[in-house]
Short mmCIF file of C-alpha atoms in Angstrom, two decimals:
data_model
loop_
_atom_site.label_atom_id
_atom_site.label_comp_id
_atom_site.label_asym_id
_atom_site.label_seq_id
_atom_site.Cartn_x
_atom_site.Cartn_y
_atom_site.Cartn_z
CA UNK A 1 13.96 8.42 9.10
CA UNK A 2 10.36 8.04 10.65
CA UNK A 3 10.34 6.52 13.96
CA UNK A 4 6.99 4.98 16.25
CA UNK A 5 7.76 4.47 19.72
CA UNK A 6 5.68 2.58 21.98
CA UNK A 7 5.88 2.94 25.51
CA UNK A 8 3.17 3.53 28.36
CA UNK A 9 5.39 5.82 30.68
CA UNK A 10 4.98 9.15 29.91
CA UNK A 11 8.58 10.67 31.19
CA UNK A 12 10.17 8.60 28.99
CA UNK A 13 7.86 8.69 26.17
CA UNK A 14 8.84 12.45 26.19
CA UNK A 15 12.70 11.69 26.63
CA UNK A 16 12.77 9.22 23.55
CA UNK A 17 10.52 11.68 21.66
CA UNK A 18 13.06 14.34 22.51
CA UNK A 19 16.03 12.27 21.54
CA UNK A 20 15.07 11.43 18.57
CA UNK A 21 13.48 14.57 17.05
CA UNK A 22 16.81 15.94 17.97
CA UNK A 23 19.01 13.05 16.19
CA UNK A 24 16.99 14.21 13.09
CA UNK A 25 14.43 11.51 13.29
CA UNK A 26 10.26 11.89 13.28
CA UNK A 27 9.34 10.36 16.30
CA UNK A 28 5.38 8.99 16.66
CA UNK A 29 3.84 7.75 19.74
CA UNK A 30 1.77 5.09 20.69
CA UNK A 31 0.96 3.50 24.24
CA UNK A 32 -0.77 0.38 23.27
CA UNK A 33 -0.30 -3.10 21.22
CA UNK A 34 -3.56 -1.99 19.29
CA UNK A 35 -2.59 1.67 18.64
CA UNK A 36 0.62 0.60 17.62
CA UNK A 37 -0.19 -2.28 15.41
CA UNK A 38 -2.76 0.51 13.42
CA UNK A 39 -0.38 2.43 13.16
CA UNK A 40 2.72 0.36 11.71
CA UNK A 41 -0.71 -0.99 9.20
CA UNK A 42 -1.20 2.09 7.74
CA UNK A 43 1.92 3.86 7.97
CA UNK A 44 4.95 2.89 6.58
CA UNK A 45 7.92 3.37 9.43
CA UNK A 46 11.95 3.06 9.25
CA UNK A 47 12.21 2.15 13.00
CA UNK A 48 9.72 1.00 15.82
CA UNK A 49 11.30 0.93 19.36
CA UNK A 50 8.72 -0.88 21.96
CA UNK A 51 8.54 -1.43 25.17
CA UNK A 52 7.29 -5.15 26.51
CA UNK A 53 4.71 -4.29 29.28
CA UNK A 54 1.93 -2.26 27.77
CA UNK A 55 -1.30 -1.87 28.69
CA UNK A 56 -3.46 -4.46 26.62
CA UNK A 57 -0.09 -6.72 26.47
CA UNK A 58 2.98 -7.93 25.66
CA UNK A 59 5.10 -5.56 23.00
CA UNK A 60 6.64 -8.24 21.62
CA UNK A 61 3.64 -9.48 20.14
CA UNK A 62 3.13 -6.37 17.83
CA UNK A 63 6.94 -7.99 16.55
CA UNK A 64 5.29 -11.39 15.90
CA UNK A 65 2.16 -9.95 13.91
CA UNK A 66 4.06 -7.85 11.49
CA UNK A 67 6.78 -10.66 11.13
CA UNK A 68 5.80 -11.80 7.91
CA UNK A 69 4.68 -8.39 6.79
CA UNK A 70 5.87 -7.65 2.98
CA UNK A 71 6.95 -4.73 3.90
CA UNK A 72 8.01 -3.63 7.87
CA UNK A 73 10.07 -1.75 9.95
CA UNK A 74 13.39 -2.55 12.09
CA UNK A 75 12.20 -3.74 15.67
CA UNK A 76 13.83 -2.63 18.47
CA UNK A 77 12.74 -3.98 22.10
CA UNK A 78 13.68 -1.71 24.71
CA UNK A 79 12.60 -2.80 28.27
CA UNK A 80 13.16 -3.59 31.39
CA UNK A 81 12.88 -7.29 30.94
CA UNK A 82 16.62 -8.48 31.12
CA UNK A 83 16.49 -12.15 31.69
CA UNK A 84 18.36 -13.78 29.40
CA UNK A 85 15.46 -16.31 28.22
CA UNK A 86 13.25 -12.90 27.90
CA UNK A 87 16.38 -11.09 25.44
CA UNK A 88 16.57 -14.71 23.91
CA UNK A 89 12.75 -14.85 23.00
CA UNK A 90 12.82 -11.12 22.13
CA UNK A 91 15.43 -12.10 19.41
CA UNK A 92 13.51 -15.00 18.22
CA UNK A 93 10.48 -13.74 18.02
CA UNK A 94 11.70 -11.17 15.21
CA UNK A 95 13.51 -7.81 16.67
CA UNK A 96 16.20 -6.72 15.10
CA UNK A 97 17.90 -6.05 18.60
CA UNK A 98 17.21 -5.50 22.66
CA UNK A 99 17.87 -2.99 24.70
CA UNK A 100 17.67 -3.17 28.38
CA UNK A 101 16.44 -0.06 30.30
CA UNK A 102 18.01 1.86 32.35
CA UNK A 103 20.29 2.65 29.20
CA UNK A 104 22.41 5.13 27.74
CA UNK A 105 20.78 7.52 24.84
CA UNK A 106 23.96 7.74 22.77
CA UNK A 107 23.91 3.95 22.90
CA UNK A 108 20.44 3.82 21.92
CA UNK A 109 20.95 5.89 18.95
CA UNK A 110 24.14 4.00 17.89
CA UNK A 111 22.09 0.87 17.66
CA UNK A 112 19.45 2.55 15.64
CA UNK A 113 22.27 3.11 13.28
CA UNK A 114 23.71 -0.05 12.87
CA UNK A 115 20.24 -1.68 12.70
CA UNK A 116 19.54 0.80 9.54
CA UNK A 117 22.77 -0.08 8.48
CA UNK A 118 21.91 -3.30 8.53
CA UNK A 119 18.72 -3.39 6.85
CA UNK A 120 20.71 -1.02 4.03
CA UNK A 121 23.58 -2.44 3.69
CA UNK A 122 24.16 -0.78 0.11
CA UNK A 123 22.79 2.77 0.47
CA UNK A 124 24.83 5.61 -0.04
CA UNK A 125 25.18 7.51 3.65
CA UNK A 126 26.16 10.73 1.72
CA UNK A 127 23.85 11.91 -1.41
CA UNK A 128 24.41 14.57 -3.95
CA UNK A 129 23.27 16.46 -6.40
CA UNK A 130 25.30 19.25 -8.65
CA UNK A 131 27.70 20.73 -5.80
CA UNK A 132 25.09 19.97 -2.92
CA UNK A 133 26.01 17.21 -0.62
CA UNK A 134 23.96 15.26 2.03
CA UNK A 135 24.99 12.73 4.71
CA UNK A 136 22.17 10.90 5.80
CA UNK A 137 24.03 9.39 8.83
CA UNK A 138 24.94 12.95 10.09
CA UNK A 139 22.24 14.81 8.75
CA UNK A 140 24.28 17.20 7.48
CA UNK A 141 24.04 19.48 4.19
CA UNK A 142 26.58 21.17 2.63
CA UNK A 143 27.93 23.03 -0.83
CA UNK A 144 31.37 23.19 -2.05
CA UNK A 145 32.14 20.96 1.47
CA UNK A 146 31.21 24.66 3.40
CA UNK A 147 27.96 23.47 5.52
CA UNK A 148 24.61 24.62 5.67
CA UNK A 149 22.93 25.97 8.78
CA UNK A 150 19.82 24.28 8.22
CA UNK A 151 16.46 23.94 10.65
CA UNK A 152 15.42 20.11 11.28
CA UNK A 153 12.31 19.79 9.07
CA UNK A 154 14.22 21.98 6.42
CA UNK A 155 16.98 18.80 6.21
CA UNK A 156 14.06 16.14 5.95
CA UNK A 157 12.49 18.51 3.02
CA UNK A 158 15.80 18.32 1.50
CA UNK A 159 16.58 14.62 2.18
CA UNK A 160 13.45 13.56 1.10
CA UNK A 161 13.87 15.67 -2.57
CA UNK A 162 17.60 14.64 -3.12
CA UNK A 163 16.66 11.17 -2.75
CA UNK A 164 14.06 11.95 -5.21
CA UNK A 165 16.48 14.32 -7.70
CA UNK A 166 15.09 15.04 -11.39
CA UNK A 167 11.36 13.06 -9.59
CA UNK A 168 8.00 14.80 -8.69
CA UNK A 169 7.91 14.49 -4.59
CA UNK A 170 4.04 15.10 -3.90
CA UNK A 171 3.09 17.58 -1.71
CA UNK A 172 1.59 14.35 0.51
CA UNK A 173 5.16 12.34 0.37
CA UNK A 174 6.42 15.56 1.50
CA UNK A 175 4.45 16.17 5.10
CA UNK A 176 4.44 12.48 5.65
CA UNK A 177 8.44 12.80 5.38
CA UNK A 178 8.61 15.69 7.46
CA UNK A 179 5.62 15.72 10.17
CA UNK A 180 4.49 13.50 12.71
CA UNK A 181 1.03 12.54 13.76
CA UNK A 182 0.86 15.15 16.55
CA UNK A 183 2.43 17.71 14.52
CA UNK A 184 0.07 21.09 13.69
CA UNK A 185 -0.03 21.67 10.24
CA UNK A 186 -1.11 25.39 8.60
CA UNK A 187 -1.79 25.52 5.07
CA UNK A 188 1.35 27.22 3.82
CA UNK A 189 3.68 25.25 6.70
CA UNK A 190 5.82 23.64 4.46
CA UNK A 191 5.68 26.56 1.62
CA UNK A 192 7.47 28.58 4.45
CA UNK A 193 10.01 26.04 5.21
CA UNK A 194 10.65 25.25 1.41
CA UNK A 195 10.91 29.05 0.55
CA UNK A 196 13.44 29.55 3.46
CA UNK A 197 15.56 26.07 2.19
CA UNK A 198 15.24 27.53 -1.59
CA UNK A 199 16.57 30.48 -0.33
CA UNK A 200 19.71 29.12 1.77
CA UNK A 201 20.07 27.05 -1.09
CA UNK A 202 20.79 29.88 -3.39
CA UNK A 203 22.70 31.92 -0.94
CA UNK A 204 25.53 29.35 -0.34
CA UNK A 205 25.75 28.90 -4.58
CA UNK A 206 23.95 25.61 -4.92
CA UNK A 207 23.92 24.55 -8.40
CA UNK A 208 20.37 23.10 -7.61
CA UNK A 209 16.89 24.47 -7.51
CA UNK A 210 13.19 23.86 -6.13
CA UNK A 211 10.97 23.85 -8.48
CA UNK A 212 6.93 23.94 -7.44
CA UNK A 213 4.30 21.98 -9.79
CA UNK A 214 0.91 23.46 -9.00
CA UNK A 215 -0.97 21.49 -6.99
CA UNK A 216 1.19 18.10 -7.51
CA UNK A 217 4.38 18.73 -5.94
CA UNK A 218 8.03 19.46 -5.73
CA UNK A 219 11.17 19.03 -7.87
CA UNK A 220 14.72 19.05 -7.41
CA UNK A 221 16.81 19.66 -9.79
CA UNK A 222 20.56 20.36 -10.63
CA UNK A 223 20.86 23.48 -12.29
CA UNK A 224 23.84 24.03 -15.10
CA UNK A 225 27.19 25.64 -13.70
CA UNK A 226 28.21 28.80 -14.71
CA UNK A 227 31.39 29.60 -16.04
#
């Protein structure tokens, strides 16, 4: 799940950021109405959480513009406007909930999980393919129930192919599921994480495989069980 969070002060840009990335989300940052708004326009996000008082404005307007988007994320207003006509006009102004700061992180993320919930109401939470299983919710892999000990970006390679079994995932639909904006990427980045995920992959018997299409992509696909 791909996450842009806009907020203006930079301690707890860096806490959300951090809470987040280690919930198994990719967390983006922007500070501003503007820089958020181009960014929601030109990529496509699970989640935005947003703060009200920004720089160049109210937060709550970036809600209103993308309202009648075809195609937008889940809003969630997190500030430290708590007046109950402010949560009211949050709500009707299009977020999908509000959040008053101070708050607790676990009950941050819990939202975040009903709201996708919510917005999903009949995707699978667990996914699998031959004897590999992976629950979304948990972000947790395993084979044969026995779980893998698996980096961050390696479970984003893998949720991003399993959703995609028997399909082509492009090498581009690949680092946009699995990097950020601020993220440094080397040439053979994600060839190093997919080798290392092939290779846990085969060393806990996983009737699947990686397959690499020369300069298109990535497949996965279930494999035939031996007998």
């Amino acid at each position: 799940m791909r996450a842009l969070i806009v907020e203006d002060e930079p301690q707890l840009m860096a806490f959300l950021c951090s809470l987040l990335t280690n919930a198994g989300l990719i967390a983006d940052r922007t500070t501003t109405v503007d820089a958020a708004l181009a960014a929601l326009r030109s990529t496509p996000f699970d989640i935005a959480i947003i703060d009200r008082r920004l720089p160049d404005g109210d937060g709550l307007s970036i809600v209103k513009a993308l309202s009648t988007a075809e195609t937008r994320p889940a809003f969630l207003v997190l500030t430290a406007r708590d007046a109950k006509a402010d949560v009211i006009d949050g709500l009707n102004g299009g977020a999908d909930d509000y959040l008053v700061k101070p708050f607790e992180p676990e009950e941050l993320l819990a939202r975040l999980r009903v709201i996708m919930r919510r917005r999903h109401p009949k995707r699978s939470l667990v996914i699998t393919a031959g004897n590999l299983s992976l629950d979304l919710e948990g972000r947790r892999a395993s084979v044969d129930s026995q779980q893998l000990d698996l980096r961050r970006r390696e479970t984003l390679i893998l949720e991003a192919l399993v959703q995609r079994v028997g399909r082509v995932v492009t090498r581009d639909v690949l680092i946009e599921a699995v990097y950020g904006f601020d993220d440094l990427i080397e040439s053979n980045t994600l060839e190093a994480q997919i080798s290392r995920l092939r290779r846990k992959l085969k060393d806990a018997g996983a009737r699947v495989e990686i397959t690499s299409l020369r300069g298109i992509g990535y497949m996965l696909r279930v494999s035939e069980a031996v007998c």
